[in-house]
Short mmCIF file of C-alpha atoms and ligand atoms in Angstrom, two decimals:
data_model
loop_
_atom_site.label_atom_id
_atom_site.label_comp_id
_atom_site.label_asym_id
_atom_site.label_seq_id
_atom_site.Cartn_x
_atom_site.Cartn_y
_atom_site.Cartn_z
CA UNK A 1 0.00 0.00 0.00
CA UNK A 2 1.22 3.51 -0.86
CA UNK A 3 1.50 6.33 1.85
CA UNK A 4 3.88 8.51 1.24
CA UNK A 5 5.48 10.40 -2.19
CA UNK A 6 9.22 11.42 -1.92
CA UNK A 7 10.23 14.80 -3.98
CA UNK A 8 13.16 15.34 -5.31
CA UNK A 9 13.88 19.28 -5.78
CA UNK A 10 16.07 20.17 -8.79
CA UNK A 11 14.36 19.35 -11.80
CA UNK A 12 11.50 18.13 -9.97
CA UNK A 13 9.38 20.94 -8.01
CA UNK A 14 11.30 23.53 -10.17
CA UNK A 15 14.61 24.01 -12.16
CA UNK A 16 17.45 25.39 -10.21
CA UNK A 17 20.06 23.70 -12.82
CA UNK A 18 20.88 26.88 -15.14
CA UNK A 19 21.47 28.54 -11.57
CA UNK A 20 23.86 25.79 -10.67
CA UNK A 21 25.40 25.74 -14.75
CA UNK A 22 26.10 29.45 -14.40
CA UNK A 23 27.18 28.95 -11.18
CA UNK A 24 30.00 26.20 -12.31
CA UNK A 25 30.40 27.62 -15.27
CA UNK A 26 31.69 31.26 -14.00
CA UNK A 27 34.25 29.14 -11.82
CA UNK A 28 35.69 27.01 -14.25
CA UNK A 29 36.07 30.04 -16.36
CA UNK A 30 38.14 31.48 -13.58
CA UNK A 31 40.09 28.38 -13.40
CA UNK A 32 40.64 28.30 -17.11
CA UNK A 33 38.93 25.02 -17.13
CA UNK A 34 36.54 23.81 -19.72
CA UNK A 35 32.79 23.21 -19.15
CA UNK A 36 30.20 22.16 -21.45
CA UNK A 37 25.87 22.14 -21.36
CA UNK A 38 26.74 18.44 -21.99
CA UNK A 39 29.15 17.93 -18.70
CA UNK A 40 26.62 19.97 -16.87
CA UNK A 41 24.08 17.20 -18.00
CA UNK A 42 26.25 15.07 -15.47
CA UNK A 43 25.84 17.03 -12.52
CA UNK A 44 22.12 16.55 -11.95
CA UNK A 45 21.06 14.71 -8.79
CA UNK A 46 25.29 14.83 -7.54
CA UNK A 47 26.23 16.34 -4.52
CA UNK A 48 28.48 19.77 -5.29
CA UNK A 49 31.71 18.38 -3.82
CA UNK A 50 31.01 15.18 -6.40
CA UNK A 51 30.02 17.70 -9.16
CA UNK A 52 33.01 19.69 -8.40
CA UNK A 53 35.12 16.05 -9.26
CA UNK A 54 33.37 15.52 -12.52
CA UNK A 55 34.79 18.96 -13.90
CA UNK A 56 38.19 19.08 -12.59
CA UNK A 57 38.25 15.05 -13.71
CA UNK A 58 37.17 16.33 -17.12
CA UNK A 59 39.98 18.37 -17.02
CA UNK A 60 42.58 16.32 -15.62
CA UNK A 61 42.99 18.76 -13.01
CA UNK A 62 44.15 16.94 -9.28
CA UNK A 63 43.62 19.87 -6.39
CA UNK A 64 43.65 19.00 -2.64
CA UNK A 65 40.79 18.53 -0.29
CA UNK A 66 40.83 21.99 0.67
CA UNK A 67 41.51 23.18 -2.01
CA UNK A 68 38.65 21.44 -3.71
CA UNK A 69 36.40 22.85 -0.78
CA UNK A 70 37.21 26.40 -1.28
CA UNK A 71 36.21 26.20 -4.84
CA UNK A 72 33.17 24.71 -4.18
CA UNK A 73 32.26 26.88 -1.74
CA UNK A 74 33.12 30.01 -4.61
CA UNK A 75 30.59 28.00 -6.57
CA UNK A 76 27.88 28.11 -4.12
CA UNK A 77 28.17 31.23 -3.14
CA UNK A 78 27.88 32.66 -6.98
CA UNK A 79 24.62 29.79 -6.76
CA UNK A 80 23.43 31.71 -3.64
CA UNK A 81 23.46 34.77 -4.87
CA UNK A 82 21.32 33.71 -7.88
CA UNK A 83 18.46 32.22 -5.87
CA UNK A 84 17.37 35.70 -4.82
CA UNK A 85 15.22 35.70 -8.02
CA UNK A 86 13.54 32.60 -7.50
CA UNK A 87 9.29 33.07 -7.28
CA UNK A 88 6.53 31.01 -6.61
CA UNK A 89 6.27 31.53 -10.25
CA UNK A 90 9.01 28.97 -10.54
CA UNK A 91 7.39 26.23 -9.27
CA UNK A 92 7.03 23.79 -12.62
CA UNK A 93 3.86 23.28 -13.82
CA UNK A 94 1.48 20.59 -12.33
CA UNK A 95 3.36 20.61 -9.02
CA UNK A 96 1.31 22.45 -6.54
CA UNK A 97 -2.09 21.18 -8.04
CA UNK A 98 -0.46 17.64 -7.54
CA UNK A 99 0.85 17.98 -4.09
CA UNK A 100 -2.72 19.98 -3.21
CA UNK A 101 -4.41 16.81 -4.38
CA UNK A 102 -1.99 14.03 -2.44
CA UNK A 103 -2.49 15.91 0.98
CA UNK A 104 -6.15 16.16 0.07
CA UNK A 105 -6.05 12.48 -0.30
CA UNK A 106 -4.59 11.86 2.68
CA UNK A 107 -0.97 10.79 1.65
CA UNK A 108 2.54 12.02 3.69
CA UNK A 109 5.04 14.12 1.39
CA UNK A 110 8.83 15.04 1.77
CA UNK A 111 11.55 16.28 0.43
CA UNK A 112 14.57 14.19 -0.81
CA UNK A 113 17.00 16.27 -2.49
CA UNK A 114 20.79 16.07 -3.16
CA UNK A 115 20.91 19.70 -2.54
CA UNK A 116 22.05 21.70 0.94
CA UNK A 117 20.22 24.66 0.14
CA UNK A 118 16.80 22.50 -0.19
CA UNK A 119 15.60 25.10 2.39
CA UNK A 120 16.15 28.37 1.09
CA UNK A 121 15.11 27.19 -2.34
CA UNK A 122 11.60 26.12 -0.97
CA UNK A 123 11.10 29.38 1.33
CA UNK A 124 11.98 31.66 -1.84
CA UNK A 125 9.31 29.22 -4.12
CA UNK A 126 7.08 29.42 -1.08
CA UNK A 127 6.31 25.69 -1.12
CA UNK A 128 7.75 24.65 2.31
CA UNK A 129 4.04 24.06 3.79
CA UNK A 130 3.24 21.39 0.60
CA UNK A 131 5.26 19.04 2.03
CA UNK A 132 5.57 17.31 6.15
CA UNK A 133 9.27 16.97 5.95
CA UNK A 134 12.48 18.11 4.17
CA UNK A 135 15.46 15.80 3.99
CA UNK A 136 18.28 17.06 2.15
CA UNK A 137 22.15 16.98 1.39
CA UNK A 138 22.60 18.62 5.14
CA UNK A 139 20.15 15.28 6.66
CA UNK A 140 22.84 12.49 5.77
CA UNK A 141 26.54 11.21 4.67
CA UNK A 142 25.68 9.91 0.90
CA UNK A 143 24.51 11.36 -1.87
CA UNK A 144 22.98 9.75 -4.71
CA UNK A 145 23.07 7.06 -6.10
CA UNK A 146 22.89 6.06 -2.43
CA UNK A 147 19.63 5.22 -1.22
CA UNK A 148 20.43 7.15 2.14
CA UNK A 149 18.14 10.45 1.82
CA UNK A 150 15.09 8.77 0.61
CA UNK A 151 15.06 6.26 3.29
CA UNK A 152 15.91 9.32 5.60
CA UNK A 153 12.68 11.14 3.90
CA UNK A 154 10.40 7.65 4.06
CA UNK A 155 11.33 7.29 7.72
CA UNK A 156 10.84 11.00 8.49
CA UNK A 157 7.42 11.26 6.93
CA UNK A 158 6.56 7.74 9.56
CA UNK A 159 6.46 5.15 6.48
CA UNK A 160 8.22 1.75 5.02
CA UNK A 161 10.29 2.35 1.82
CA UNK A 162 7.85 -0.14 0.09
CA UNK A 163 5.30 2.43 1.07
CA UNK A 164 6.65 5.10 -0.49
CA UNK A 165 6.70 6.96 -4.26
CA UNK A 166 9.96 8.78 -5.55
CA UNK A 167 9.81 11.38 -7.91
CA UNK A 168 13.09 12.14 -10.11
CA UNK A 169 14.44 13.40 -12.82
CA UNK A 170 17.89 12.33 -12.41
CA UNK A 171 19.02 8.64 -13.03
CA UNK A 172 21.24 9.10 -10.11
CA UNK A 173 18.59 9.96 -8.16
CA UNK A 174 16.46 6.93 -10.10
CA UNK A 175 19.20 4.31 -9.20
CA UNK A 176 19.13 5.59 -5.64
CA UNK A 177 15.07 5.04 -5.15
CA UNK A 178 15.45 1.64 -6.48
CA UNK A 179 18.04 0.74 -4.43
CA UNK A 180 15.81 2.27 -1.59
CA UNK A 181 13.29 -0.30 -2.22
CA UNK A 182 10.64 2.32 -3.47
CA UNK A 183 8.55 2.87 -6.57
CA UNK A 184 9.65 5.31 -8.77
CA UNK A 185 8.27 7.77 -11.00
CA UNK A 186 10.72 9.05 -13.74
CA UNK A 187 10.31 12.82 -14.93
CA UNK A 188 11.88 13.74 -17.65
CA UNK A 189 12.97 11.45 -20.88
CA UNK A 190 12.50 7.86 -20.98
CA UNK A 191 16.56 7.61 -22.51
CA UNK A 192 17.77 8.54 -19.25
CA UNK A 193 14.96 7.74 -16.96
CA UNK A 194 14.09 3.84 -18.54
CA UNK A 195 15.15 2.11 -15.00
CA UNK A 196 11.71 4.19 -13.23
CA UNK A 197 8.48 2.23 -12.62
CA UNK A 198 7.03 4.93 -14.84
CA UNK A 199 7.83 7.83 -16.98
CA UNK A 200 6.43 11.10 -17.17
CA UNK A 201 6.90 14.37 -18.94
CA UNK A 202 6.21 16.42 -16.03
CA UNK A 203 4.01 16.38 -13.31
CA UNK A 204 1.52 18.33 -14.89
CA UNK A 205 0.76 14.84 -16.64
CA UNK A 206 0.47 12.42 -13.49
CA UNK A 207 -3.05 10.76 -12.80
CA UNK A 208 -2.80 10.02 -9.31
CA UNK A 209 -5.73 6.49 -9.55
CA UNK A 210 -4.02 5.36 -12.58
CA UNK A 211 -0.27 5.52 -11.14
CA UNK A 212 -1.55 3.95 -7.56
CA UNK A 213 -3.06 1.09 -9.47
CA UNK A 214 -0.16 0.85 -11.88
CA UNK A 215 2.46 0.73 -9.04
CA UNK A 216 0.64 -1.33 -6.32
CA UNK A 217 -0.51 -4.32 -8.92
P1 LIG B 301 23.90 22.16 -3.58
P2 LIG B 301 18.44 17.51 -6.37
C1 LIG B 301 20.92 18.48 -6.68
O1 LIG B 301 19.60 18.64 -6.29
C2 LIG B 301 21.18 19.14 -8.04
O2 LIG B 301 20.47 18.48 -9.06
C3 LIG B 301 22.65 19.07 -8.36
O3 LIG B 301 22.92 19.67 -9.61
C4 LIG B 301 23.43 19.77 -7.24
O4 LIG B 301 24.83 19.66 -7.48
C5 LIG B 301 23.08 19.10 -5.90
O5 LIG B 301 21.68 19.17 -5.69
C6 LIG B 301 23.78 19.77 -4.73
O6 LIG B 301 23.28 21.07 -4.59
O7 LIG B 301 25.20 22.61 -4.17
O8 LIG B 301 22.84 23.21 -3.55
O9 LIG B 301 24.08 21.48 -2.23
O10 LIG B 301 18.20 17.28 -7.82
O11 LIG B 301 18.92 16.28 -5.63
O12 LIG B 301 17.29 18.18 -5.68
MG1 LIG B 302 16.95 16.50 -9.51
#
């Protein structure tokens, strides 16, 4: 039986990712290093410390631990800084009348996002009351593919991973629900998104009776 539906953020209840390209893309043009749309393609659903390793790997580039922490602290700073024109406006289409309709229907909902600044990205959309619980890249060790944040978010929200519904758009973040022992609802392109349960354009497209009965059968 299904109680719960697990969110991630980026890509998901809206699209913070050309915030985070700009973001890594202004730094590895201070660094002289190269960065592509298609590299940036990489990064979604990775923790920034991991994302940070993709690009200097790209490059061949070996830096220090510290090192590799000051820069990605640069980058989220120059991230921060773009949030502050984030609306309610950029919440992606079908997402509040979807999460109106779960709690309507009685079903938990929570956060599970790679991302520490989960928070102040929901406070600026004004979104943080459509969900009971936020777990996030501050709530645990691993980041996705790990499993560790949803079953953080399931146990959070007081249900059994086998209860529980992801929503992605990441196949990171795809692997990682599976490996949580959850269904999981793909949103994005069926190429990179072919291990979900089911596949969706956006959420604007979900009908809640026929993906129960799809997933619980
Ligand atoms: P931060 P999600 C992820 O969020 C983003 O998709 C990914 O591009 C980003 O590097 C990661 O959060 C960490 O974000 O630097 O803000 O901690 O898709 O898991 O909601
Ligand atoms: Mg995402």
């Amino acid at each position: 039986m299904i109680k719960g539906f697990v969110f991630d953020l980026d890509g998901v209840i809206t699209d913070t990712a050309e915030y985070h390209y700009l973001a890594w893309k202004k730094l590895a043009d201070d660094n002289n290093w190269k960065f592509t749309r298609e590299i940036n393609e990489k990064l979604r659903g990775v923790s920034r410390l991991d994302s940070l390793q993709i690009i200097l790997d790209y490059n061949e580039v070996e830096l220090s631990f510290e090192e590799k922490n000051r820069l990605a602290n640069l980058k989220n700073t120059n991230y921060i800084n773009s949030l502050g024109s984030i609306t309610p406006k950029d919440l992606l289409p079908g997402v509040k009348e979807f999460l109106t309709e779960l709690r309507d229907k009685g079903y938990k909902t929570s956060i599970a996002s790679a991302s520490k600044n989960a928070n102040l990205v929901l406070t600026r959309l004004e979104a943080k009351d459509l969900f009971d619980n936020i777990s996030d890249g501050n709530s645990v060790e691993n980041s996705k593919p790990a499993p560790d944040v949803f079953i953080h978010a399931a146990g959070s929200i007081g249900c059994r991973a086998k209860e529980c519904v992801v929503l992605e758009d990441a196949a990171a973040g795809v692997e990682a629900g599976k490996i949580a022992g959850m269904k999981v609802i793909g949103l994005g392109s069926i190429e990179t998104l072919g291990a979900a349960d089911v596949v969706f354009k956006g959420m604007y497209e979900i009908d809640l009776d026929f993906v129960i009965k799809k997933l619980t059968k």
